[in-house]
mmCIF file of C-alpha atoms in Angstrom:
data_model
loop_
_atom_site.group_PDB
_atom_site.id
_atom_site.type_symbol
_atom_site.label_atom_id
_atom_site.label_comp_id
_atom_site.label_asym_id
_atom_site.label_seq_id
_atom_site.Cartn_x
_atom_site.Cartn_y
_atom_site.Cartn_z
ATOM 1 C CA UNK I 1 -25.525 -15.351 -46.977
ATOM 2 C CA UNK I 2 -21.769 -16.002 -47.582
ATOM 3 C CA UNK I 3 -18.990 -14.349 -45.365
ATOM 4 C CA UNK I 4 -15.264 -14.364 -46.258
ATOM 5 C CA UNK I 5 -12.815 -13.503 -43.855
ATOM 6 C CA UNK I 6 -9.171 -12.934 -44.590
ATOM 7 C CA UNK I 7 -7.170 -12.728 -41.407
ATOM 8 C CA UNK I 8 -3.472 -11.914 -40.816
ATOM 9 C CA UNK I 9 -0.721 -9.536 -40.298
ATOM 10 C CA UNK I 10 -0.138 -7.094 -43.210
ATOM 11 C CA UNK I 11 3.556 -6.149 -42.052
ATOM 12 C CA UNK I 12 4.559 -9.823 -41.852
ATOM 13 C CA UNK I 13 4.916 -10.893 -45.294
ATOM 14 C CA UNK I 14 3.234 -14.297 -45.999
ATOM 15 C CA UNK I 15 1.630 -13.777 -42.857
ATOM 16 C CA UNK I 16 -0.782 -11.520 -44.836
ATOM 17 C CA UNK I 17 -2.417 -14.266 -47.071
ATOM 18 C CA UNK I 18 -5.443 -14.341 -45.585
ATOM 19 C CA UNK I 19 -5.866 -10.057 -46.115
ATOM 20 C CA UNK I 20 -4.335 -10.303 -49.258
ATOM 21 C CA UNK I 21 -6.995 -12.368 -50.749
ATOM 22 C CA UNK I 22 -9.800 -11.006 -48.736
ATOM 23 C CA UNK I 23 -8.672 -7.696 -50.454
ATOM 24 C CA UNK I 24 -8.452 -9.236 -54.102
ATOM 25 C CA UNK I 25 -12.459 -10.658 -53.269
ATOM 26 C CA UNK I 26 -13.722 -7.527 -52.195
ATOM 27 C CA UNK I 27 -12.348 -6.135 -56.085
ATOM 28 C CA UNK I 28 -14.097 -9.209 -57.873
ATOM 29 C CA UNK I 29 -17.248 -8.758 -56.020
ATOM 30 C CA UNK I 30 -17.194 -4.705 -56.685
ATOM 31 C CA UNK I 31 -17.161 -5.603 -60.857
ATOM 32 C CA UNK I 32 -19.196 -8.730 -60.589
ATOM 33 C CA UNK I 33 -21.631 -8.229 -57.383
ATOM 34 C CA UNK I 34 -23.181 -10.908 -55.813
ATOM 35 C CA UNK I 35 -25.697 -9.515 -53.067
ATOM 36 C CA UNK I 36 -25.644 -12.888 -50.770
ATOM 37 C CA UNK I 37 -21.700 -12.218 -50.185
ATOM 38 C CA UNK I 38 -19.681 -10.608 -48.157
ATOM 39 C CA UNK I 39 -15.883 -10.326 -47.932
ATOM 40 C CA UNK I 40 -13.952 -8.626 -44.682
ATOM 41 C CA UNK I 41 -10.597 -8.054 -44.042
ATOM 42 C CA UNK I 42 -10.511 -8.762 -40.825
ATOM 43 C CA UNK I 43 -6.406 -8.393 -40.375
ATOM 44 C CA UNK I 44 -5.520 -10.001 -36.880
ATOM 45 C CA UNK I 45 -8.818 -8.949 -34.776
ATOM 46 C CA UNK I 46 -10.686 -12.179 -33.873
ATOM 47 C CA UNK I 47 -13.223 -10.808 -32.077
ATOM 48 C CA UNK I 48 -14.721 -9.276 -35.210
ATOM 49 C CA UNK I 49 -14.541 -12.342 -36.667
ATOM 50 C CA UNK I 50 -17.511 -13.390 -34.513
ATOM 51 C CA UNK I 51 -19.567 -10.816 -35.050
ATOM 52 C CA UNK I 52 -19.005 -10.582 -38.846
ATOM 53 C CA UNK I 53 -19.983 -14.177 -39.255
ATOM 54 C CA UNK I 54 -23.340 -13.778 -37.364
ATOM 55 C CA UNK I 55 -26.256 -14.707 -39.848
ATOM 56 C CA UNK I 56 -24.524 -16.073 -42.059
ATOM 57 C CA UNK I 57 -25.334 -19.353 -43.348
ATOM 58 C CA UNK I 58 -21.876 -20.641 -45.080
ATOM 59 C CA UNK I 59 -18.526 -19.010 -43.706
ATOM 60 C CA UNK I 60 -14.996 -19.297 -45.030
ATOM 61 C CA UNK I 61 -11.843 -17.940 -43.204
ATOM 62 C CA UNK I 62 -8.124 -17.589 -45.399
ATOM 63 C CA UNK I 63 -5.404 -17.626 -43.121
ATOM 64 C CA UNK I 64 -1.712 -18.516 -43.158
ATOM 65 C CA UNK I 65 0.078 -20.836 -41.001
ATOM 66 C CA UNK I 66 3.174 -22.117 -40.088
ATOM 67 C CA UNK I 67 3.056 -26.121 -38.790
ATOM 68 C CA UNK I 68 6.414 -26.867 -40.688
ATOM 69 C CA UNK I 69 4.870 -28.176 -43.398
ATOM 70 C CA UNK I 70 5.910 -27.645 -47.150
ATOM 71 C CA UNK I 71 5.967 -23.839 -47.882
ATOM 72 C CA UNK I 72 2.873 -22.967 -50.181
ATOM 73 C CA UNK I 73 1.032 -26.175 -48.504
ATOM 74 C CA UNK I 74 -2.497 -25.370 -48.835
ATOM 75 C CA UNK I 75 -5.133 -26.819 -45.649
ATOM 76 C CA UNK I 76 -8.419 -26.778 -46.462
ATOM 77 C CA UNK I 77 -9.943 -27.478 -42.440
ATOM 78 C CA UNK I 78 -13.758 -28.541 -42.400
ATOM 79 C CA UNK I 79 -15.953 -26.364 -39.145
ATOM 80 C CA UNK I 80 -16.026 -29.757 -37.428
ATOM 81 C CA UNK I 81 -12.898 -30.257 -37.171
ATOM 82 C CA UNK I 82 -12.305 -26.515 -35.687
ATOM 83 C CA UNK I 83 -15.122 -27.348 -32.904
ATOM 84 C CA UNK I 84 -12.616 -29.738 -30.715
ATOM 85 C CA UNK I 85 -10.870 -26.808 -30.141
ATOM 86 C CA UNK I 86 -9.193 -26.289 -26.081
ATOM 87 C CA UNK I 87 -12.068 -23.937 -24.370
ATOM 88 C CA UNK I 88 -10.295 -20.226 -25.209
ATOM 89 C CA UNK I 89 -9.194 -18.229 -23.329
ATOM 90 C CA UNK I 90 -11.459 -14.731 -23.414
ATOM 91 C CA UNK I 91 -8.155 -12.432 -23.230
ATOM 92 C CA UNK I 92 -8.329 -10.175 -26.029
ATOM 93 C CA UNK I 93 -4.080 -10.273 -27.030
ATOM 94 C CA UNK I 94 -4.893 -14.271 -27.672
ATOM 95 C CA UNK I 95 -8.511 -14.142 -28.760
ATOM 96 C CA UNK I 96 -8.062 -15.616 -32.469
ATOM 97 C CA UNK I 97 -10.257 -16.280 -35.113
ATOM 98 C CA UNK I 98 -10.169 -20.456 -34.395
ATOM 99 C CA UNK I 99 -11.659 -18.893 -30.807
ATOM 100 C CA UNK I 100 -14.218 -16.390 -32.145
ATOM 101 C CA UNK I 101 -15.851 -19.535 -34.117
ATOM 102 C CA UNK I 102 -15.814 -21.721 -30.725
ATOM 103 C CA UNK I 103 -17.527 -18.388 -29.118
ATOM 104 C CA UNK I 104 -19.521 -17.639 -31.690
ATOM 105 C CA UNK I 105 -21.138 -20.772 -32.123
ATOM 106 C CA UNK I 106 -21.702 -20.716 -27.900
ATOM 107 C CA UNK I 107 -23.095 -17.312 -27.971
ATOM 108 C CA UNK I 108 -25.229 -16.767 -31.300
ATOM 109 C CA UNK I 109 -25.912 -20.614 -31.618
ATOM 110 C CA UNK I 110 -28.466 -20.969 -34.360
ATOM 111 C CA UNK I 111 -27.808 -17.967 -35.715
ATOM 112 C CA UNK I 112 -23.981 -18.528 -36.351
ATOM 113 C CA UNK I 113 -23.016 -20.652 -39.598
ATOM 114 C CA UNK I 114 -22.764 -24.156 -39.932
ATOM 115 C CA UNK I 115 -21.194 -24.533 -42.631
ATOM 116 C CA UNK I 116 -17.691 -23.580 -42.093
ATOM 117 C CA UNK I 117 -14.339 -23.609 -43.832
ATOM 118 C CA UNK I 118 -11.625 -22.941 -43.002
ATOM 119 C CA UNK I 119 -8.494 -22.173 -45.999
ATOM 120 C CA UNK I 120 -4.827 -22.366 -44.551
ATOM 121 C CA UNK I 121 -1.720 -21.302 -46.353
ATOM 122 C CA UNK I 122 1.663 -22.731 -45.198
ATOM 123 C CA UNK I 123 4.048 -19.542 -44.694
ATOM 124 C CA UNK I 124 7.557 -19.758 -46.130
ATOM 125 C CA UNK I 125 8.204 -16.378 -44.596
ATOM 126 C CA UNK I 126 7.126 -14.224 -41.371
ATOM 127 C CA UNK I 127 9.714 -11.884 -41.222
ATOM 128 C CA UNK I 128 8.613 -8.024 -41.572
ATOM 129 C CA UNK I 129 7.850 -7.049 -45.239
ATOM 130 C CA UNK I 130 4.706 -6.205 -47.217
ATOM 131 C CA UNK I 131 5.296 -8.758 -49.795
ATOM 132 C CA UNK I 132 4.532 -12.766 -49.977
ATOM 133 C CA UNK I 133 6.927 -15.522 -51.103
ATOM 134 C CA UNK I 134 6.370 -16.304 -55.054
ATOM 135 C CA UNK I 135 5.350 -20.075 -53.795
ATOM 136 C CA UNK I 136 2.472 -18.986 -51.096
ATOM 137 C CA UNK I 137 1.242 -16.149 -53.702
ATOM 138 C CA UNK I 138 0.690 -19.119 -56.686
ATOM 139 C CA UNK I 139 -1.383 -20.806 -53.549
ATOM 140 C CA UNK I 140 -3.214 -17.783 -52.933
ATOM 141 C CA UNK I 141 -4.119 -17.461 -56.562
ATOM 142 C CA UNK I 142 -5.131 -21.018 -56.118
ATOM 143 C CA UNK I 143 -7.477 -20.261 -52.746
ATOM 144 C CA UNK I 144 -8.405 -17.289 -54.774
ATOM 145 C CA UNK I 145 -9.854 -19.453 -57.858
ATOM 146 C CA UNK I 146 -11.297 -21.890 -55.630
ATOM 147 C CA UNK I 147 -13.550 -18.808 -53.318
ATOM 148 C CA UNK I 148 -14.145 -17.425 -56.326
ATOM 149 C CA UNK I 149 -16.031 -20.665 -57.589
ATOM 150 C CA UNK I 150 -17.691 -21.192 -54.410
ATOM 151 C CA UNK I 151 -19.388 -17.868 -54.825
ATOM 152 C CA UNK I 152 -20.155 -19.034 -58.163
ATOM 153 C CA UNK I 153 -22.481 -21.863 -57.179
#
């Protein structure tokens, strides 16, 4: 089993990558199904995260962020590299999805993917509005093509 998650804020403009795409997947998989994949929308609630991503065997997360880098800069972050995270703290208001993989994989273990990846789009804008830059929505059409193969294979 695959699981998609697109995360992020749909009222912050690039914020809502992640959503955005999760939402275009969930379209593509309705006219060309693939039964070992799943797609969630997962907007800002990392807890679900966790518990979507149970069973799975590969996972893939689409977020944006916002390290400074070149706008439209897209991250592609290997599970391993997610795993040296700080321990998290359990508070809901700052449980994100980078913490519900370092619970998941203490709680379910075995049973939560090891194969995980994670797709980050640099935001050029976080202000309120429903509608991404022109730069970050070519790079979502690129993360996009590039899920779209993996579900291919």
């Amino acid at each position: 089993m695959l699981t998609i998650i697109g995360c992020g804020n749909f009222n912050r403009s690039d914020d809502a990558v992640g959503v955005i795409i999760a939402q275009r997947l969930q379209k593509y998989l309705a006219e060309n199904p693939h039964p070992n994949v799943q797609v969630y929308d997962c907007g800002t609630a990392g807890m679900e995260v966790m518990f979507q991503a149970r069973g799975s065997k590969q996972l893939v997360i689409i977020d944006a962020s916002s390290t400074g880098s070149e706008p439209g800069a897209v991250f592609k972050v290997p599970g391993e590299e997610l795993t040296a995270l700080p321990e998290p703290s359990y508070n809901l208001h700052d449980f994100r999805w980078d913490h519900a993989l370092a619970a998941g994989k203490k709680i379910f273990q075995n049973d939560f993917p090891q194969d995980v990846t994670v797709y980050l789009i640099e935001a050029a804008n976080l202000d309120f509005g429903l509608e991404l830059s022109p730069i970050v929505q070519q790079s979502a059409d690129l993360v996009f093509d590039k899920i779209v193969e993996i579900i291919g294979n």
